[in-house]
Coordinates of C-alpha atoms in Angstrom, one line a residue:
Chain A
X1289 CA 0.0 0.0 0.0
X1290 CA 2.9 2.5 -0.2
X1291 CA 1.6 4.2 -3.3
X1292 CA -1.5 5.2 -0.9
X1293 CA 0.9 6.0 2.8
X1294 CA 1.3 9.3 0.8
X1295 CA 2.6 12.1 2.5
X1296 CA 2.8 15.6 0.8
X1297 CA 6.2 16.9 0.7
X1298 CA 6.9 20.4 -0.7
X1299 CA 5.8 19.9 -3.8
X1300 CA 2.0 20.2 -3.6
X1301 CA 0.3 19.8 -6.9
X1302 CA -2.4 22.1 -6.0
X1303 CA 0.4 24.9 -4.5
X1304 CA 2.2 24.6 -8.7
X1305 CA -1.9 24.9 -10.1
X1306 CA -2.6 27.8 -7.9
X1307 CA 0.7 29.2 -9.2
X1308 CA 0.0 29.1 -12.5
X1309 CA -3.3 30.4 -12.2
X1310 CA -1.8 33.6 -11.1
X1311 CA -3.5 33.2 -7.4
X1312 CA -0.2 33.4 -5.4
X1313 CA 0.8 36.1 -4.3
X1314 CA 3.3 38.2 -2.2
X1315 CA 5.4 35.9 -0.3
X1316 CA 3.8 32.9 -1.2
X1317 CA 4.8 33.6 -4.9
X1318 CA 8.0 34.4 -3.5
X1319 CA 8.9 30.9 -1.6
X1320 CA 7.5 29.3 -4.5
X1321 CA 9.5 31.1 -7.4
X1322 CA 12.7 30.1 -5.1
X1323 CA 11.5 26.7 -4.5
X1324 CA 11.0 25.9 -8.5
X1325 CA 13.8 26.9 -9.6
X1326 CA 15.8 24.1 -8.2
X1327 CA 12.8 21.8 -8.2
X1328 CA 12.6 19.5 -11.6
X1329 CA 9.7 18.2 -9.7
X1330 CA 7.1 20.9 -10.0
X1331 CA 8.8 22.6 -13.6
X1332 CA 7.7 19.4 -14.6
X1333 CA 4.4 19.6 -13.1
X1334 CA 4.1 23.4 -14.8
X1335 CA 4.9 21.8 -18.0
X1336 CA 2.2 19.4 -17.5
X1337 CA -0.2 22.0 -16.7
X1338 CA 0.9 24.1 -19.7
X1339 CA 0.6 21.0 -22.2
X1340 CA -3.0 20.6 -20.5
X1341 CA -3.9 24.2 -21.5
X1342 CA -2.9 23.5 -24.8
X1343 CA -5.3 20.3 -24.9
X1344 CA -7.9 21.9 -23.5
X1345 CA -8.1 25.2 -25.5
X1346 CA -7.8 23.3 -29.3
X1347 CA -10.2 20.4 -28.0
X1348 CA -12.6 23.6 -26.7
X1349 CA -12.1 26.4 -28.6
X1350 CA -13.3 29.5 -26.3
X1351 CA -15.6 30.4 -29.5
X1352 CA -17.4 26.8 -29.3
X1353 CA -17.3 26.8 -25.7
X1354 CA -18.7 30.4 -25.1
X1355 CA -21.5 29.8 -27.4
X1356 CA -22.2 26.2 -25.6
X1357 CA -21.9 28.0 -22.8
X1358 CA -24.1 30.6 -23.7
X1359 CA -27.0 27.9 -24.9
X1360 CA -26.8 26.1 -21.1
X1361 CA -26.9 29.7 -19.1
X1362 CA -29.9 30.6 -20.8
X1363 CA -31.9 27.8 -19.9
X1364 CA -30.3 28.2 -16.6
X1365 CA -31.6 31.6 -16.4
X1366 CA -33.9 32.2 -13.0
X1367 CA -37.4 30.9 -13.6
X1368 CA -39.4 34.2 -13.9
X1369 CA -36.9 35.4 -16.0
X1370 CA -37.1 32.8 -19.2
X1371 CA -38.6 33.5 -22.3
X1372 CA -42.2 32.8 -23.3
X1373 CA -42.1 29.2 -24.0
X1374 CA -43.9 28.8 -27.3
X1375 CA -45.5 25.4 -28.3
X1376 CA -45.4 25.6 -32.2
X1377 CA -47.8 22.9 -33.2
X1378 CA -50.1 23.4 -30.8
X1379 CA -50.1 27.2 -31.1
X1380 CA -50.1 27.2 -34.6
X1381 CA -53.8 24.8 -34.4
X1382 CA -52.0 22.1 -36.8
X1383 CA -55.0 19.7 -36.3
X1384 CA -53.0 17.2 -38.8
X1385 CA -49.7 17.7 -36.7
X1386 CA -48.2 14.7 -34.8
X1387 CA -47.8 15.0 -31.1
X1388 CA -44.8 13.1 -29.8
X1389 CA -45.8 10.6 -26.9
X1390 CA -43.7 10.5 -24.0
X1391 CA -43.5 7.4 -22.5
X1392 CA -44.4 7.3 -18.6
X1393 CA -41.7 5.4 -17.2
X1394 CA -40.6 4.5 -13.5
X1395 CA -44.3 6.4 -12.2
X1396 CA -44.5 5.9 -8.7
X1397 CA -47.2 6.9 -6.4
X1398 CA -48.0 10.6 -6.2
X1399 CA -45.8 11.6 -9.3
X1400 CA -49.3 12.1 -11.0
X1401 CA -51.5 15.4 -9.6
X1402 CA -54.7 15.0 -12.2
X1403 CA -57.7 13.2 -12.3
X1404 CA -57.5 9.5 -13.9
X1405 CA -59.9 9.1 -16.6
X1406 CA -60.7 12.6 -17.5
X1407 CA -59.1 16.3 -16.7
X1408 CA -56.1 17.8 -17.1
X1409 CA -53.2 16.1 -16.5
X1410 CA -49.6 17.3 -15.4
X1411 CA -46.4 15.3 -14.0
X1412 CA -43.1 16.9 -14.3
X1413 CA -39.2 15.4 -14.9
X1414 CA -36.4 16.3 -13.4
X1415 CA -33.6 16.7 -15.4
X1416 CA -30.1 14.6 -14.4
X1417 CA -27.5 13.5 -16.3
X1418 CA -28.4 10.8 -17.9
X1419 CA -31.7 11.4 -18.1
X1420 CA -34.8 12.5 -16.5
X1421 CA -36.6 10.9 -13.8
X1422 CA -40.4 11.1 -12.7
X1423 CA -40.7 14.4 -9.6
X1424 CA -43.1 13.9 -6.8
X1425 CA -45.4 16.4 -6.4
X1426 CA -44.4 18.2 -3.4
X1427 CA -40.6 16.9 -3.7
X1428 CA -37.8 19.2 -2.2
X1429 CA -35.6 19.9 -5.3
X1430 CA -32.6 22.2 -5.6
X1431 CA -31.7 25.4 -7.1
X1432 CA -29.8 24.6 -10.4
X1433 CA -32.3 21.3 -10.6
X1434 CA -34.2 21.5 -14.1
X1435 CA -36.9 20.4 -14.9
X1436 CA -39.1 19.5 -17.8
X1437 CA -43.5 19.0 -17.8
X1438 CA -46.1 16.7 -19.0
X1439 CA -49.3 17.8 -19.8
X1440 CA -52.6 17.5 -21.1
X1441 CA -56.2 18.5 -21.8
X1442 CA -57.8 15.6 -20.8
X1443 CA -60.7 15.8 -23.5
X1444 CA -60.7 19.5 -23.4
X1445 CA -60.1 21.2 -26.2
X1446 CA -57.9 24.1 -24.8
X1447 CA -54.6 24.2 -22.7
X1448 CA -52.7 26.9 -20.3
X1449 CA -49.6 25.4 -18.4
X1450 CA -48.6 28.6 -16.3
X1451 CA -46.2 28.8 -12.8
X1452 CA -47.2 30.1 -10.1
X1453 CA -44.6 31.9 -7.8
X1454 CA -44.9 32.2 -4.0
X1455 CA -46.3 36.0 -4.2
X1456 CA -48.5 35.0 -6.7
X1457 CA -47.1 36.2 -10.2
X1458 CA -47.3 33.7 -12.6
X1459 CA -45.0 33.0 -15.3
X1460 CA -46.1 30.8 -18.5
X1461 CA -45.1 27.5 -19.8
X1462 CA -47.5 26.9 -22.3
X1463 CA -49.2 29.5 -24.1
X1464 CA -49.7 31.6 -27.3
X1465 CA -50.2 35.2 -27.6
X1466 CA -52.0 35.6 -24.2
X1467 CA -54.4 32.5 -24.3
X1468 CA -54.7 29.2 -23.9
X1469 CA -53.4 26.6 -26.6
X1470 CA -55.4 24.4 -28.9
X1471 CA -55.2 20.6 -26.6
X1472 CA -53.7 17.8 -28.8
X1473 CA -55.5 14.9 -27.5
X1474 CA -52.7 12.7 -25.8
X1475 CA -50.3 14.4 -22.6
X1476 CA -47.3 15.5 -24.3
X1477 CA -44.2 16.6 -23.7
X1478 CA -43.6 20.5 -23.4
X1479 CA -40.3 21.9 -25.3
X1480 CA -37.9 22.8 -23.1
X1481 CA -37.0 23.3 -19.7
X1482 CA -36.5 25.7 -17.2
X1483 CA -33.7 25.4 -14.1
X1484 CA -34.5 26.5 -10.5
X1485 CA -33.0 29.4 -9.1
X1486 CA -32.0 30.2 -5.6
X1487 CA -35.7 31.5 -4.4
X1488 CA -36.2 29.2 -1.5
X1489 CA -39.7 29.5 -1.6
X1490 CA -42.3 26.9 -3.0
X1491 CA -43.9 27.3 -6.4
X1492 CA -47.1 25.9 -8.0
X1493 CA -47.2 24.7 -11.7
X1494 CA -51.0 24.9 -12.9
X1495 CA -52.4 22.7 -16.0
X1496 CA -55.6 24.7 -16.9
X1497 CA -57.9 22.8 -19.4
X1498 CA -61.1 24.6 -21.1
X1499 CA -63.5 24.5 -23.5
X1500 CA -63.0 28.0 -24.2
X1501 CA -59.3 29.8 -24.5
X1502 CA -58.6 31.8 -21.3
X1503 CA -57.0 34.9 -21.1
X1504 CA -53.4 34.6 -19.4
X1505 CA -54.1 37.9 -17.7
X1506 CA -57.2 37.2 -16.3
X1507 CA -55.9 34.0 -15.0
X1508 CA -52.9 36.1 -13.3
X1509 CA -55.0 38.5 -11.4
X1510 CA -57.2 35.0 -9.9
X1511 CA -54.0 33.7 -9.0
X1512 CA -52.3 36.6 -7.5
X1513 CA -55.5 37.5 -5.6
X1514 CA -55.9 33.5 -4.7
X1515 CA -52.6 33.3 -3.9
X1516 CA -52.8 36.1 -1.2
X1517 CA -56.0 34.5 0.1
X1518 CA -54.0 31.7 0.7
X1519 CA -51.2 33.0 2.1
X1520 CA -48.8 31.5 -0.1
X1521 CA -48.6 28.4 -3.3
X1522 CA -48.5 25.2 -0.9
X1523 CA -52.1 25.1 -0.3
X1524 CA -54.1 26.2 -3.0
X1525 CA -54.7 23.3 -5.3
X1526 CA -57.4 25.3 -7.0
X1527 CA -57.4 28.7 -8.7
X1528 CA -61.0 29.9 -8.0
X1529 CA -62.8 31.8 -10.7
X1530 CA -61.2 30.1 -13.3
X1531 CA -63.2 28.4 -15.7
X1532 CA -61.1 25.4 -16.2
X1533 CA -60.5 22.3 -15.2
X1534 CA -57.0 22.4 -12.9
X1535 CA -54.4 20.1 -12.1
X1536 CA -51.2 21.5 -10.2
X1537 CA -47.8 20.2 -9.1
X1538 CA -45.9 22.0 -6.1
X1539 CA -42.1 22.7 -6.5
X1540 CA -40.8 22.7 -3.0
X1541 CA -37.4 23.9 -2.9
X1542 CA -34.7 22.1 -0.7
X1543 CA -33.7 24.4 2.5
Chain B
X1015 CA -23.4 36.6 -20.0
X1016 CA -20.6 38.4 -19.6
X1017 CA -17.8 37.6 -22.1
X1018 CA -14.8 39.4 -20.4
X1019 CA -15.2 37.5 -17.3
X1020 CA -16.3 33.8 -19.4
X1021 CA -13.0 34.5 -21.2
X1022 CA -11.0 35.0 -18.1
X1023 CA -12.0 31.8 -16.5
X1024 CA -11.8 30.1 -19.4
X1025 CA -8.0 31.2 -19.5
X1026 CA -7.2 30.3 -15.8
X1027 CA -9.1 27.6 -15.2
X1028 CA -10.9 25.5 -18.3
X1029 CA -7.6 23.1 -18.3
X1030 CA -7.8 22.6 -15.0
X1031 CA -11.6 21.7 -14.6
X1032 CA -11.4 19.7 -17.9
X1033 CA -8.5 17.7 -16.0
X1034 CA -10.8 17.3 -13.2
X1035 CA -13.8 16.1 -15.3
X1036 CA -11.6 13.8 -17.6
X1037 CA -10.2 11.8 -14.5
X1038 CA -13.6 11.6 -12.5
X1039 CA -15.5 10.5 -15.5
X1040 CA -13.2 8.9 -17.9
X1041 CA -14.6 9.7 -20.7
X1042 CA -13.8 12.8 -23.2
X1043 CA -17.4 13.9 -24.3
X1044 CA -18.7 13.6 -20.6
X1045 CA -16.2 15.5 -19.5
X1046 CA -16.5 18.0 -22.1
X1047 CA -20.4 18.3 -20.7
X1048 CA -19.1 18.2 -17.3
X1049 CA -17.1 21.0 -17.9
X1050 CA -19.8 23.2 -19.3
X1051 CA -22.1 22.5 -16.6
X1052 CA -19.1 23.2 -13.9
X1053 CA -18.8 26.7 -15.7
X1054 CA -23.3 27.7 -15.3
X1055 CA -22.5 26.8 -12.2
X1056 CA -19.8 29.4 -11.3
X1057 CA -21.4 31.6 -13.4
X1058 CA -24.4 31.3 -12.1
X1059 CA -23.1 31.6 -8.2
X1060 CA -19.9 34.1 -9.5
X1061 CA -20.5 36.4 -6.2
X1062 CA -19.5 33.5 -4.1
X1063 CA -16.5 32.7 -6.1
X1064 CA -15.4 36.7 -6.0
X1065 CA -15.5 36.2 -2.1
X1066 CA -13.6 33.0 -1.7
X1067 CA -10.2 33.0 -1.0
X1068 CA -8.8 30.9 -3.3
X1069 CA -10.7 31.0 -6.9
X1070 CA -8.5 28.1 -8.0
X1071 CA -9.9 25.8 -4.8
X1072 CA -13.2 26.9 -5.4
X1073 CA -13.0 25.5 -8.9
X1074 CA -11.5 22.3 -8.5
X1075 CA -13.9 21.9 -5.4
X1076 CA -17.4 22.8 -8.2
X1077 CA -15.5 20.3 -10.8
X1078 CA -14.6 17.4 -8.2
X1079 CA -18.6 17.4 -7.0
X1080 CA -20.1 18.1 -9.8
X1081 CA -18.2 14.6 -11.6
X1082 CA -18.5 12.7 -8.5
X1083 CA -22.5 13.3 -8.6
X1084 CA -22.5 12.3 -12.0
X1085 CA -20.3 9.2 -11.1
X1086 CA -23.2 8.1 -8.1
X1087 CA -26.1 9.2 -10.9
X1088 CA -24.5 6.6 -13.1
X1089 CA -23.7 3.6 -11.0
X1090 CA -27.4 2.9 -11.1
X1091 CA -27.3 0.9 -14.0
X1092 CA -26.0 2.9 -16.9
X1093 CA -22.2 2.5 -16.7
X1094 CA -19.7 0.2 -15.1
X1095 CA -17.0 1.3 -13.5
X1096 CA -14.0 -1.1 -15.1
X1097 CA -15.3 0.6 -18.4
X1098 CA -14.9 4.2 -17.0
X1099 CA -11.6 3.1 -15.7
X1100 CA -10.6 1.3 -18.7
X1101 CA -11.4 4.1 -21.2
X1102 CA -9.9 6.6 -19.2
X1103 CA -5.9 7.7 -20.1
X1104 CA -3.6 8.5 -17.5
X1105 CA -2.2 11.6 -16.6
X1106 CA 1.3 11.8 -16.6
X1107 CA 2.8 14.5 -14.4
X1108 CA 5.3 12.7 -12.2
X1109 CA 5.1 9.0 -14.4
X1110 CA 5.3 6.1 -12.0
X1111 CA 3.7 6.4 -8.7
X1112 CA 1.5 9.6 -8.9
X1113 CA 0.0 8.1 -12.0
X1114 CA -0.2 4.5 -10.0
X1115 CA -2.2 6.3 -6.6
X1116 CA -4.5 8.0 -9.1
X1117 CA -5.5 5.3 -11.1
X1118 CA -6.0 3.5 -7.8
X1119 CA -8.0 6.2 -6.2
X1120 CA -10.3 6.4 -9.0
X1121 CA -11.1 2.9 -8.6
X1122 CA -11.8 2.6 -5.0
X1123 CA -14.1 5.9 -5.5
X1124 CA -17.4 4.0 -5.3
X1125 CA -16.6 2.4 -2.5
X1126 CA -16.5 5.6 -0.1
X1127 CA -19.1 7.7 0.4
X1128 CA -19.5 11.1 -1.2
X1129 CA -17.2 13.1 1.6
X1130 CA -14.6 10.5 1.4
X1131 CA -14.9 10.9 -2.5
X1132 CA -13.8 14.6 -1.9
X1133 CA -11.3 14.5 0.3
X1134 CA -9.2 11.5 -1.3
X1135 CA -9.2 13.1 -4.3
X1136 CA -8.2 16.8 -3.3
X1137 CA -5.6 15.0 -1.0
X1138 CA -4.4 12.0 -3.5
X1139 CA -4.9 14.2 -6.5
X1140 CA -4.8 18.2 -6.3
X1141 CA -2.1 17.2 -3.2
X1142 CA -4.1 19.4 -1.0
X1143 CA -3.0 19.7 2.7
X1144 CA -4.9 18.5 5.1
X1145 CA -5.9 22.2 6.1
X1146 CA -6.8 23.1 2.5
X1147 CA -9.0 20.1 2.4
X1148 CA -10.3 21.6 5.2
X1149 CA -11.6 24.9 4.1
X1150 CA -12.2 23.8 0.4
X1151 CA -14.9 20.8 2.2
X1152 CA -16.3 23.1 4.6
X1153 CA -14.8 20.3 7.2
X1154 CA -12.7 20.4 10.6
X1155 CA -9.3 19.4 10.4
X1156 CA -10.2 16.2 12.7
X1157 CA -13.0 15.3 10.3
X1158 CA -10.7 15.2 6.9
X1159 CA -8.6 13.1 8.9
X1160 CA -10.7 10.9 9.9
X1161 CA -12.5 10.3 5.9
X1162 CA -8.8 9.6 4.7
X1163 CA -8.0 6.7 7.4
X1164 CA -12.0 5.7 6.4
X1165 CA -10.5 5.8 2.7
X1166 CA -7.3 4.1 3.6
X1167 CA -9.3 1.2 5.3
X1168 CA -11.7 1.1 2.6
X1169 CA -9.1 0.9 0.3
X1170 CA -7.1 -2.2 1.8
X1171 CA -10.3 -3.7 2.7
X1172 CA -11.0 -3.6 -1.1
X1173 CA -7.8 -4.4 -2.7
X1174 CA -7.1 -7.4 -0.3
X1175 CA -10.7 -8.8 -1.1
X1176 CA -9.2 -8.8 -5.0
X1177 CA -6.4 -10.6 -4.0
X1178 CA -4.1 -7.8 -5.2
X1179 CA -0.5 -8.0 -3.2
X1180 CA 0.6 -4.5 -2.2
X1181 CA 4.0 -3.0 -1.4
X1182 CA 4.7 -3.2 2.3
X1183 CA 5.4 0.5 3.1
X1184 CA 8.8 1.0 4.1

């Protein structure tokens, strides 16, 4: 086991990266500076560090990365500050259009928040690495956590997918200029996904089916003024004086 | 986004989080992901890397648990870890030993729990002190001692279950 009974001597990798990151200073720099220049050990180490860079830097351009980098931050972006998420099939009313089917897999008890065998219907997936898994409603998740929804009319014909935050603004997931959607007839997948930001506080995600398109504003002032009745999201599993069909999901937040 | 400061960390520190990545996950296209998803992160939380006292820490710190979460999310079912391992090239600072202990750290990885994880790799790897270890983890000095004996004994637990001999340390 000698390869693991490792004790540092002076020649700490991590003193050499900090080094040649710039981040020593004063009279650490100078001890170090002395220290290299009759050290083979850690010139090597620089040299290893500089071949790295190279590596790096042609395997990731910064042009590439930036603009990867640039893709990821905006979905990354706080919740209530993303984009209107536009559904182009639905919002277009391509009756003839084919609506992708996700496949519910790994469903456990509670993942669903909808009424079986008729009403809306919303579940949502948290996104990991390798894939997304099923949330439970209610789940503690964590800032940076993203997250993607399932939803549908469940016979009606129209659709509003909207968030609701914990002072009652609302932010939309699913929507087209102002209104509900056109329903496909299957739960489907919504494009995109948003990633949590550092607001500790709960949220609701609302799944609003009607016969009739409603108005995103008017459903904003019944949820902000529901919302304050309620003192807060966790509770109200209803917007009142909406004339839709509901089904919700709560986004707690891990403390 | 702001490109002056993207391009800055890019600069100082892209190399050293790709490093990071590649020996954690063993796998170049992961760990070019990995290293994208390290950099939201910062970006996303950048007031709390302006305040800490070593940027360079706090990096390798973001890399080492974002990789190691990927590592548990894959052990599930997706990946083995001989394959990781197998497909992963060594780094080769020093030749010889250093290259030896990392290899062998990386394998016994998934056999300590996520705090061990850390602290064998910033002490085995990044050749952290103790007391670096210490504030990078957010852990008492007591405590990182105490994960890399848990480590050691994990490790000759595991390495004599294999059979393997190992050097008697002189």
């Amino acid at each position: 086991m000698s390869v693991l009974d490792y004790v540092p001597a002076g020649c700490a990798r991590h003193t050499a990266l900090r080094y040649e990151t710039g981040e020593l200073g004063g009279e650490e720099k100078t001890v170090f500076e002395s220290h290299l220049a009759g050290c083979a050990h850690c010139q090597a180490t620089l040299d290893d560090l500089a071949a790295d860079k190279r590596a790096f830097q042609a395997a990731m351009p910064f042009a590439a990365f930036e603009a990867g980098l640039a893709r990821r931050t905006e979905r990354a972006r706080p919740f209530w500050s993303r984009r209107l998420v536009l559904w182009p099939l639905l919002a277009a009313g391509a009756a003839a259009a084919a609506l992708v089917l996700m496949p519910a897999s790994g469903t456990s008890p509670g993942a669903w928040d909808g009424i079986k065998g008729g009403g809306p219907s919303l579940r949502y997936y948290v996104k990991t690495v390798v894939g997304a898994r099923p949330g439970v409603d209610g789940e503690a998740l964590r800032a940076g956590d993203a997250l993607r929804l399932q939803a549908g009319a469940g016979g009606r014909k129209y659709l509003l997918v909207i968030g609701v935050d914990a002072d009652g603004k609302i932010y939309p997931w699913l929507s087209a200029d102002g209104r509900s959607v056109p329903a496909g007839t299957e739960a489907t997948m919504l494009p995109g996904s948003v990633v949590l930001d550092d607001d500790p506080r709960p949220e609701r995600i609302f799944a609003l089916a009607s016969d009739a398109p409603l108005a995103l504003a008017d459903v904003a002032r019944a949820a902000e003024a529901a919302v304050r009745a309620a003192g807060g999201v966790a509770g109200l599993r209803q917007i009142p004086g909406v004339d839709a069909e509901q089904a919700s999901v709560l986004i707690q937040k891990a403390k | 986004m702001d490109q002056a400061l993207v391009h800055e960390l890019y600069e100082k520190y892209g190399h050293h989080v790709h490093s990071r990545c590649l020996y954690l996950l063993g796998n170049r296209d992961e760990a070019r992901d990995a290293v994208q998803e390290v950099f939201v992160k910062v970006i996303t939380h950048i007031q709390e890397f302006r305040r800490e006292a070593s940027s360079a820490t706090w990096m390798i710190r973001i890399a080492t648990n974002h990789c190691l979460n990927v590592r548990r999310s894959q052990k599930a079912g997706w990946r083995q870890q001989f394959e990781r391992d197998e497909k992963a090239r060594p780094q080769t600072y020093e030749g010889g030993e250093g290259v030896e202990r990392r290899e062998l750290v990386r394998s016994l990885l998934d056999e300590v729990d996520a705090e061990t994880q850390a602290v064998a790799v910033h002490y085995y790897v990044d050749e952290m002190s103790q007391e670096e270890i210490a504030r990078a983890v957010g852990r008492s000095l007591p405590t990182v001692r105490k994960r890399l004996k848990d480590f050691l004994e994990t490790a000759r637990g595991a390495l004599a279950a294999q059979g393997l001999k190992v050097k008697v340390a002189s």
